[in-house]
Every structure is written in structure tokens, then in C-alpha cells.
XYZ file of C-alpha atoms in Angstrom:
523
model
C -24.196 -1.376 -13.469
C -24.749 -4.928 -12.215
C -24.678 -6.285 -15.789
C -21.388 -4.534 -16.439
C -19.984 -5.835 -13.157
C -20.889 -9.458 -13.929
C -19.394 -9.157 -17.409
C -16.087 -7.716 -16.187
C -15.727 -10.203 -13.316
C -16.334 -13.005 -15.793
C -13.602 -11.663 -18.061
C -11.166 -11.573 -15.141
C -12.107 -15.092 -14.059
C -11.380 -16.675 -17.435
C -7.961 -15.066 -17.869
C -5.531 -17.808 -18.890
C -3.421 -19.232 -16.106
C 0.238 -19.861 -16.679
C 1.303 -23.052 -14.960
C 4.402 -23.144 -12.862
C 7.155 -24.937 -14.675
C 7.593 -28.442 -13.315
C 11.235 -28.614 -14.303
C 12.352 -26.850 -11.124
C 14.502 -28.521 -8.553
C 12.697 -29.549 -5.381
C 12.805 -27.073 -2.501
C 15.038 -28.209 0.397
C 13.299 -29.388 3.529
C 12.390 -26.549 5.881
C 13.050 -26.816 9.614
C 11.229 -24.234 11.726
C 12.052 -23.182 15.270
C 9.809 -20.653 17.005
C 10.836 -18.871 20.201
C 8.970 -16.961 22.864
C 9.126 -13.191 23.368
C 12.014 -12.890 25.826
C 15.222 -14.869 26.205
C 15.026 -15.930 29.842
C 18.747 -16.790 29.912
C 19.500 -13.063 29.692
C 20.971 -11.977 33.057
C 18.758 -8.856 32.984
C 15.571 -10.952 32.987
C 12.931 -9.796 35.473
C 9.622 -11.240 36.632
C 7.698 -9.258 34.013
C 9.571 -11.035 31.194
C 8.818 -14.442 32.692
C 5.150 -13.504 33.118
C 4.876 -12.368 29.499
C 6.442 -15.601 28.235
C 4.132 -17.722 30.379
C 1.014 -15.991 29.050
C 2.063 -15.808 25.395
C 1.041 -18.626 23.038
C 4.186 -19.187 20.958
C 3.693 -19.035 17.195
C 3.000 -22.527 15.931
C 5.401 -24.194 13.534
C 2.553 -24.733 11.060
C 1.890 -20.978 11.018
C 5.430 -20.218 9.853
C 5.370 -23.107 7.362
C 2.159 -21.711 5.884
C 3.788 -18.285 5.481
C 6.725 -19.900 3.653
C 4.522 -21.573 1.027
C 5.894 -19.166 -1.609
C 9.211 -21.043 -1.519
C 7.525 -23.804 -3.537
C 7.593 -21.507 -6.580
C 11.369 -21.102 -6.508
C 13.444 -23.355 -8.750
C 16.548 -22.966 -6.602
C 16.779 -21.435 -3.158
C 19.757 -19.098 -2.776
C 21.114 -16.907 -0.007
C 19.223 -14.028 -1.611
C 16.006 -16.014 -1.256
C 16.750 -16.566 2.428
C 17.003 -12.800 2.922
C 13.582 -12.527 1.261
C 12.245 -15.105 3.729
C 13.542 -13.007 6.631
C 11.972 -9.825 5.227
C 8.618 -11.514 4.739
C 8.538 -12.893 8.276
C 9.678 -9.610 9.847
C 6.776 -7.732 8.306
C 4.306 -10.013 10.103
C 2.847 -8.220 13.114
C 3.611 -11.073 15.492
C 7.266 -11.747 14.536
C 10.065 -9.735 16.162
C 13.130 -11.383 14.604
C 13.635 -13.918 11.832
C 16.769 -15.716 10.683
C 17.017 -18.117 7.747
C 20.075 -20.205 6.849
C 21.225 -23.483 5.335
C 22.274 -26.157 7.802
C 24.995 -28.760 7.241
C 22.555 -31.085 5.434
C 21.543 -28.373 2.960
C 18.105 -27.937 4.509
C 16.647 -24.533 5.345
C 16.590 -23.587 9.022
C 14.183 -20.786 9.945
C 14.196 -19.404 13.483
C 11.823 -16.722 14.755
C 11.013 -14.947 17.993
C 7.615 -13.582 18.910
C 6.247 -10.175 19.729
C 3.768 -9.571 22.512
C 0.436 -9.736 20.677
C -2.424 -10.077 23.167
C -3.338 -7.106 25.286
C -6.079 -4.760 26.343
C -5.764 -1.574 24.319
C -5.891 1.981 25.555
C -5.107 4.602 22.935
C -5.495 8.285 23.595
C -4.337 11.634 22.335
C -5.414 14.724 20.482
C -5.992 14.986 16.765
C -5.755 18.579 15.622
C -7.258 19.970 18.807
C -9.817 17.159 19.134
C -9.539 14.545 21.889
C -9.589 10.910 20.813
C -9.369 7.600 22.641
C -10.103 3.926 22.226
C -10.311 0.958 24.561
C -10.548 -2.663 23.557
C -8.899 -6.049 23.264
C -6.682 -7.256 20.461
C -4.506 -10.214 19.578
C -2.271 -10.147 16.503
C -1.522 -13.885 16.782
C -4.608 -15.562 18.209
C -3.727 -18.999 19.656
C -0.422 -18.851 17.718
C -2.160 -19.248 14.337
C -1.336 -15.807 12.917
C -4.932 -14.602 13.248
C -5.272 -10.852 13.796
C -8.395 -9.958 15.804
C -9.263 -6.551 17.216
C -12.408 -5.355 18.977
C -12.628 -1.865 20.437
C -14.807 0.987 21.567
C -13.556 4.338 20.283
C -14.262 8.041 20.203
C -12.454 10.429 17.869
C -13.052 13.651 15.970
C -15.422 11.857 13.569
C -17.534 9.332 15.448
C -18.113 7.107 18.453
C -18.804 3.400 18.302
C -17.603 -0.178 18.212
C -15.528 -1.937 15.592
C -14.336 -5.485 14.987
C -11.519 -6.206 12.543
C -9.787 -9.451 11.677
C -7.201 -10.679 9.186
C -6.426 -14.364 8.997
C -4.452 -16.894 6.910
C -6.558 -19.515 5.125
C -3.927 -22.280 5.446
C -4.279 -23.412 1.825
C -0.532 -23.476 1.195
C -0.711 -20.497 -1.197
C -0.253 -17.466 1.105
C -3.950 -16.586 0.879
C -5.408 -14.328 3.563
C -8.918 -13.215 4.425
C -10.205 -10.086 6.100
C -13.355 -8.940 7.857
C -14.499 -5.609 9.295
C -17.721 -4.812 11.159
C -18.457 -1.436 12.702
C -21.431 0.104 14.476
C -21.187 3.832 15.233
C -23.412 6.717 16.219
C -23.522 7.921 12.601
C -23.975 4.601 10.799
C -22.250 1.294 10.227
C -19.658 -0.417 8.029
C -19.072 -3.956 6.764
C -16.223 -5.311 4.672
C -14.778 -8.621 3.496
C -11.664 -9.504 1.492
C -9.731 -12.460 0.088
C -6.170 -11.720 -1.036
C -3.343 -13.754 -2.531
C -0.553 -11.181 -2.946
C 2.740 -11.233 -4.786
C 4.568 -12.410 -1.666
C 7.878 -13.078 -3.421
C 9.692 -11.813 -6.484
C 9.178 -15.332 -7.866
C 5.432 -15.520 -7.156
C 3.730 -16.403 -10.444
C 0.143 -15.352 -9.767
C -1.797 -13.103 -7.422
C -5.446 -12.239 -7.028
C -7.740 -10.277 -4.756
C -11.396 -9.711 -4.029
C -12.861 -7.225 -1.594
C -16.231 -5.648 -0.915
C -17.120 -2.841 1.471
C -20.292 -0.981 2.421
C -20.686 1.886 4.874
C -23.236 4.455 5.925
C -21.452 7.257 7.743
C -21.091 10.971 8.260
C -17.773 12.798 8.337
C -16.877 16.119 9.904
C -14.368 18.423 8.181
C -12.571 21.396 9.713
C -11.158 24.814 8.884
C -9.522 27.541 10.993
C -9.711 25.299 14.056
C -13.506 25.013 13.890
C -16.166 22.886 12.199
C -16.376 23.615 8.457
C -18.929 21.157 7.066
C -20.261 17.682 7.712
C -21.018 15.200 4.933
C -23.386 12.246 5.246
C -22.984 9.495 2.668
C -23.304 5.846 1.807
C -20.315 4.098 0.298
C -20.280 0.817 -1.634
C -17.006 -0.470 -3.077
C -16.062 -3.670 -4.857
C -12.822 -4.729 -6.512
C -11.448 -7.900 -8.057
C -8.103 -8.440 -9.766
C -5.828 -11.083 -11.214
C -2.049 -10.665 -11.507
C 0.659 -12.526 -13.383
C 4.445 -12.559 -13.372
C 5.694 -11.278 -16.743
C 9.461 -11.360 -16.372
C 11.934 -12.214 -13.624
C 15.492 -10.938 -13.795
C 18.106 -11.491 -11.069
C 17.506 -8.019 -9.611
C 14.071 -6.966 -10.921
C 10.600 -8.160 -11.837
C 7.794 -7.165 -14.249
C 4.156 -7.971 -13.424
C 0.718 -7.151 -14.752
C -2.737 -7.123 -13.212
C -6.200 -6.966 -14.768
C -9.366 -6.383 -12.830
C -12.306 -4.166 -12.041
C -12.960 -1.429 -9.486
C -16.524 -0.411 -8.668
C -17.380 2.628 -6.527
C -20.775 4.043 -5.631
C -20.647 6.982 -3.203
C -23.987 8.707 -2.644
C -24.130 11.883 -0.571
C -27.259 12.237 1.527
C -26.675 15.603 3.177
C -24.296 18.450 4.001
C -24.348 20.647 7.109
C -22.416 23.918 7.288
C -22.777 27.576 8.264
C -21.034 28.374 4.974
C -22.603 28.303 1.516
C -21.179 24.970 0.307
C -22.925 22.818 -2.269
C -23.419 19.122 -1.644
C -21.058 17.073 -3.855
C -22.468 15.087 -6.759
C -22.748 11.340 -6.322
C -19.894 9.311 -7.827
C -20.455 6.033 -9.633
C -17.547 4.261 -11.285
C -17.239 0.825 -12.842
C -13.683 0.594 -14.118
C -12.059 -2.397 -15.829
C -8.317 -1.755 -15.597
C -4.863 -2.938 -16.566
C -1.891 -2.369 -14.267
C 1.828 -2.817 -14.971
C 4.415 -3.015 -12.161
C 8.208 -2.879 -12.292
C 10.121 -3.510 -9.056
C 13.856 -3.721 -8.491
C 15.299 -5.926 -5.766
C 17.786 -3.748 -3.890
C 16.930 -4.252 -0.236
C 19.101 -3.224 2.684
C 18.739 -3.767 6.419
C 18.901 -0.468 8.295
C 18.543 0.675 11.879
C 17.220 3.798 13.615
C 15.350 5.189 10.621
C 11.611 5.026 11.376
C 11.821 3.189 14.705
C 14.458 2.602 17.395
C 16.970 -0.279 17.619
C 15.049 -2.560 15.273
C 15.989 -4.000 11.878
C 14.118 -2.130 9.129
C 13.955 -3.313 5.524
C 14.248 -0.651 2.813
C 14.254 -1.122 -0.949
C 16.697 1.249 -2.657
C 15.585 0.116 -6.117
C 12.935 1.617 -8.362
C 9.327 0.667 -7.643
C 7.074 1.742 -10.523
C 3.377 1.121 -11.102
C 0.928 2.464 -13.683
C -2.789 1.712 -13.866
C -5.200 2.641 -16.676
C -8.945 2.051 -16.590
C -12.115 2.967 -18.484
C -15.296 3.929 -16.645
C -18.157 1.949 -18.229
C -20.816 3.133 -15.754
C -23.730 5.328 -16.869
C -21.934 8.587 -15.865
C -25.170 10.330 -14.892
C -23.219 13.080 -13.083
C -20.607 13.576 -15.816
C -18.079 11.347 -14.046
C -14.750 10.948 -15.809
C -14.410 8.382 -18.581
C -10.762 7.421 -17.990
C -8.742 6.701 -14.843
C -4.934 6.804 -14.802
C -2.762 6.293 -11.722
C 1.024 6.372 -11.526
C 3.303 5.604 -8.561
C 7.086 5.738 -8.318
C 9.461 5.402 -5.374
C 13.230 5.162 -5.031
C 15.789 5.030 -2.272
C 19.246 6.529 -2.760
C 22.345 6.273 -0.592
C 23.989 9.640 -1.208
C 26.931 8.839 1.079
C 27.854 6.486 3.890
C 25.856 8.656 6.291
C 23.150 10.076 4.009
C 19.954 8.429 2.746
C 17.228 9.853 0.510
C 13.808 8.266 -0.003
C 11.520 9.712 -2.678
C 7.885 8.983 -3.515
C 5.768 10.302 -6.385
C 2.120 9.591 -7.149
C -0.465 10.774 -9.673
C -4.218 10.217 -9.582
C -5.886 11.403 -12.780
C -9.542 11.226 -13.846
C -10.267 12.663 -17.287
C -12.743 12.453 -20.144
C -15.381 14.543 -18.360
C -16.775 17.725 -19.895
C -16.333 19.671 -16.648
C -14.803 17.550 -13.887
C -11.367 16.438 -15.018
C -9.406 15.832 -11.832
C -5.834 15.200 -10.811
C -3.858 14.912 -7.576
C -0.052 14.897 -7.684
C 2.053 14.139 -4.614
C 5.835 14.365 -4.332
C 7.512 13.509 -1.023
C 11.210 13.402 -0.158
C 12.801 12.347 3.128
C 16.487 12.863 3.940
C 18.305 11.073 6.764
C 21.822 12.149 7.783
C 23.719 10.266 10.487
C 25.814 12.634 12.604
C 27.038 9.960 15.031
C 25.870 6.779 16.692
C 23.516 8.815 18.874
C 22.495 11.794 16.743
C 20.964 12.197 13.305
C 19.273 14.869 11.212
C 15.985 14.398 9.395
C 14.467 16.576 6.682
C 11.115 16.061 4.979
C 9.422 17.821 2.052
C 5.791 17.031 1.181
C 4.051 18.565 -1.851
C 0.480 18.117 -3.114
C -0.941 19.678 -6.297
C -4.568 19.181 -7.294
C -7.388 20.238 -9.578
C -11.074 19.599 -8.843
C -10.206 17.492 -5.806
C -13.182 15.841 -4.127
C -14.823 17.767 -1.292
C -14.589 14.626 0.862
C -10.810 14.343 0.301
C -9.533 17.882 0.955
C -6.022 19.254 0.531
C -5.285 20.717 3.961
C -2.483 21.754 6.313
C -2.616 21.123 10.057
C -1.878 18.532 12.728
C -1.114 15.161 11.048
C -0.949 16.872 7.627
C 2.317 18.751 7.867
C 2.507 21.106 10.859
C 2.348 19.857 14.445
C 0.508 21.871 17.071
C -2.139 23.341 14.768
C -5.767 22.191 14.661
C -6.772 19.525 12.176
C -7.267 20.786 8.578
C -6.515 24.335 9.752
C -5.768 25.727 6.288
C -7.115 24.607 2.888
C -6.282 25.069 -0.768
C -5.908 23.344 -4.103
C -2.193 22.854 -3.400
C -0.006 22.581 -0.328
C 3.620 22.165 0.663
C 5.211 21.460 4.021
C 8.731 21.017 5.366
C 9.960 19.288 8.522
C 13.376 19.360 10.138
C 14.415 17.291 13.161
C 17.454 16.668 15.314
C 17.040 13.111 16.584
C 18.696 11.577 19.630
C 19.191 7.834 20.172
C 20.645 7.371 23.682
C 20.702 3.549 23.441
C 18.705 3.323 26.661
C 15.880 0.899 27.259
C 13.517 0.459 30.189
C 13.754 -3.143 31.447
C 14.123 -4.348 27.855
C 10.548 -3.169 27.237
C 10.857 0.326 25.743
C 13.618 1.941 23.704
C 14.033 5.666 24.355
C 14.615 8.529 21.952
C 14.144 12.288 21.691
C 13.736 14.950 19.020
C 13.768 18.699 18.520
C 11.742 19.748 15.485
C 10.535 22.607 13.314
C 7.574 22.337 10.931
C 6.333 24.817 8.354
C 3.685 24.581 5.664
C 1.236 26.500 3.528
C -1.820 25.931 1.357
C -1.941 27.633 -2.051
C -4.728 28.561 -4.485
C -7.084 29.277 -1.606
C -9.674 31.607 -3.209
C -12.451 28.989 -3.133
C -12.084 28.433 0.609
C -12.717 30.434 3.773
C -9.260 30.545 5.361
C -8.737 33.094 8.141
C -5.102 33.343 7.107
C -3.099 32.334 4.045
C 0.331 32.854 5.593
C 2.895 30.149 6.304
C 2.098 28.035 9.367
C 5.157 27.293 11.514
C 5.797 25.524 14.799
C 8.827 24.399 16.795
C 8.971 21.820 19.527
C 10.675 19.074 21.474
C 9.548 15.568 22.249
C 10.344 12.184 23.746
C 9.996 8.913 21.833
C 9.248 5.435 23.209
C 9.263 2.303 21.087
C 8.779 -1.337 22.049
C 10.231 -3.839 19.590
C 8.363 -6.529 21.531
C 4.949 -5.013 20.745
C 2.981 -6.241 17.726
C 1.800 -2.765 16.660
C 5.319 -1.390 16.092
C 4.086 2.095 16.978
C 6.275 4.894 18.294
C 4.824 6.806 21.241
C 5.291 10.562 20.764
C 5.248 12.849 23.804
C 5.561 16.294 22.218
C 5.453 19.903 23.295
C 5.003 22.176 20.280
C 4.893 25.964 19.996
C 2.841 27.289 17.043
C 4.023 30.663 15.722
C 0.601 31.967 14.649
C -1.530 34.322 16.717
C -5.055 32.956 16.258
C -7.969 32.443 18.632
C -8.152 28.703 17.834
C -4.398 28.068 18.042
C -2.837 27.480 21.460
C 0.490 29.067 22.322
C 1.666 25.684 23.593
C 0.279 22.305 22.538
C 1.090 19.207 24.584
C 0.462 15.990 22.651
C 0.706 12.283 23.436
C 0.128 10.248 20.275
C 1.136 6.984 18.638
C 2.642 7.075 15.143
C 4.215 4.670 12.709
C 7.597 6.421 12.710
C 10.014 8.447 14.837
């Protein structure tokens, strides 16, 4: 396997580089202004705002200039490019707002304001009937240099231990970032490292990545609100890729990537009261080619996933297909070919109606007995009733064949139906639906938290369940109400959910009422 790996990495490394044309016009001079978290001239300013500003280390001008290095690849900078600058800066964890414009001299003026990034962390909640919490210290913008560092002690449904994670810019003027993860838990450890130069802009000519990860862990899986089986395994992953811009049109881009993915997952034990066989080890060494097509049709929206914050959505097509050949020994009849497909699209059905659709396919074939596929199709509908009320509908479908035992298709809390235990019901396929009435009162607490509320109904079901040990195969349904809190000044951009849900199933491991306090990425 090592010989194959060296050969493939060498092939990737010698791929011809296409030089950036030197006939481009020079990029206008960039003037950067960085601001603190709160505007202290606001008449509603209180002592807490002044304290936060005094403690915060404002993002350094050089940090923003480093993030804007991709402008050097643009022949001419247009208003459309300035909107791309704003989108790129807004997706940084430590930037709250970003505005880019041309000044009277034709130079580019970029102005940003910070989020609160340094804080002790206390995260708690329940995950499918299991308590979880973490406590630690994190800073998403260490010393104003854009360095993300996080150290915490945690306990969840899987393990207890310590972890350190960091992502950091390399300040090479090419938008290159590094990453590091170290973890020590009661069931093992994990180490990872990465170097990534992404396609930051639609005009970025080249991208590349390298990452390596090793872990020795055990993982608990659930069914019917109780332990189902526990898998112990070692995991070693490596990937390297090189990408190139193929074609740039005014509103779309074509790209390709070539690289190699290597996976070696070895299972060392399984524990269960049921008769379940230990999975076969999986070893893959896959040189691949990937083609991407992305349309540029961004819009700035509000009150979609979070509250009173600009959100960037692409309504254009985003298509990606990846084909690889497994050149490993295939001692356990692993698949010969790997094919992945992803597609997403946003559609504005009317002035008040938005639809976002995602489709994905993972397909492993060329095995005599283990051909595998996983198809996912998700649709989310947003309908604005008024300035303060909206309706949300979600449909989430998964179809599979020979899915891995360590990546089950399941329905439960966090996988479709709130209020039920984690992985409560299993099958080869599943579908779930969610409906919500959302309330945006336009109320904030001392300019720290935006408030919201929701009434919801969830329903879902697993199908093709004969190979599992489900207590029930009926539809799982719950209704509930909840409060939402969101701080646009916080670097994590998480929405706090305070929910009371009422599952409709009579089962010994399902509570009649489930009270949950969790943090999620959306409303």
C-alpha cells in the first residue's frame, strides 16, 4: 500500500501548473479598517459592551489583508468581486460584518467589525436521551491573527476526554491554512494535521490540500433507546489533491481536481447482547478525478437559518462528481470503483417562498458481494408570512444498500425526530418530515441575544428493517414548542434551542415529555 501511495502522490505532485496570466491589470490598493465588537456611540451602550471591547484584541489589518490575497488573481476588480470579498470575510468565525467599496481614488476600502471570540466554554444538553457537556477555553481569533484555538474537556454519549483543535492562516499571501487536532479520551486517542489552499474565489486558479489523521477509538451505537453494539477500531486516513481552474464565465466556473484518498479502518472488537458480526476491515487507496461546476448566483438573506444576521445563499447550481479506482490489495473484497455525486440548487418560487435542494450519491462498486450505495435527497422550504412569522418545511430522504455498520441509517433525536432517543429506529432507508411555525419578534437582550420562537411537528420512519431489531416499525412523530436565542456577536454562530417536545409513541424508553437545551447551527 505504501508503494502505491508514494506513486500516486508523486503523480499528483508533478501535475503541470498553469501560470497566472501576467497581462492582467494591477489590483487597486486595498485600505483596511477593522472595528471592535460594539459601537460605543450607540445610545443603548451598557458597561458590558465597554468591557467586551476593552478585553477583545481587534483583528489586525494584516490578518484581513492576508485573507484578501485572492484578489491578486483578478484581472479587474468589479462590484461583483467586492460582494465576493464581503461573503468571504463574513464566513470567517471572527468577523461579524464586512463592507467593501471603491473610494473616490478608485482604491478598495474594506471595513469589518469583530465578533466576540475569546471565552470559557460551557456546552450542555441531551443527545437522544444521553447527557452531554463540555467545558474549556477557546479563541477564534487569537491575538487578532485569525488563529482558531480550542481546548476542552468533554463528556458525551460516546466518550470522555480532552481535545485540542486549531486552525490557522500561514500568512504566505496565498490563502493557505493549516490545521491540527489532538485528542486523549478514555477509549483511545486521535491526531490529525492538514494544509489546505482552497478555491477561495471564482477566479482562483489553483487549489491543493493535504491531510492525515489517525485515531484509536470505540463508538457506541443505539437502538430502541438502549445500547445496541459498541465497535472498537483504529482509523488511519490520508488524502492529497491538486485542483485547477478549467473555465471562468461571468456567472459560472468549471474546475477539476486530481488526488488520492487512502483509508485503513481496522475493527478490533464488537460488544453486543445481539448476534451481530464484527465488520470486515476496510482498506482503500483511491486515485481520483473530480469535476466541479458552480454557478455564481448569490443573494443576501435574513432570518433563514439564524436571526437578524446577513446570510449568504447561492441560488445557482453547484455540481460535483468524483470517480476513483481502488488500487489497494482488496483482501476483504473491497469495492474496485468509487463514484460520488453532489448537486444543490436554490430556487426563489415567489417573493415570499424559497426552496433549497440537496442531492448526494456515494457509490462503491466492483466488489463480488459488497457493492454499496447511499443516496440522500433533502429539500427545505421557507415561506414568509409577515415580517415576524414564517413557515418552514423540511423533507429528508436516505436510501442505502450494504451501508457500513459504523455509519447506520437511523431515525431519532438529531436524525429527524426530536424528543426520541438517539438512533431509536434503524433500516436500510429512512424518510423524515419537519414543519415549523417560526416567530421573529425583533427583540434583543441588551444587544447580546436575538430572540425567536417556534412550534414544530416532526415525523419519520425507517424502512427495510428486517435485518435489525426494532421494537416498532411504525412512524415516529412528535410535536413541540421552543425558544431560540442567537448572538450575532458570538464567533460560533450557534442558535440556542430551548425545546419542549411531546413524542407520540408509547414506549418504555420514550418519555412523554422531553425538555431539551441544545446548540445547533440553524433555527
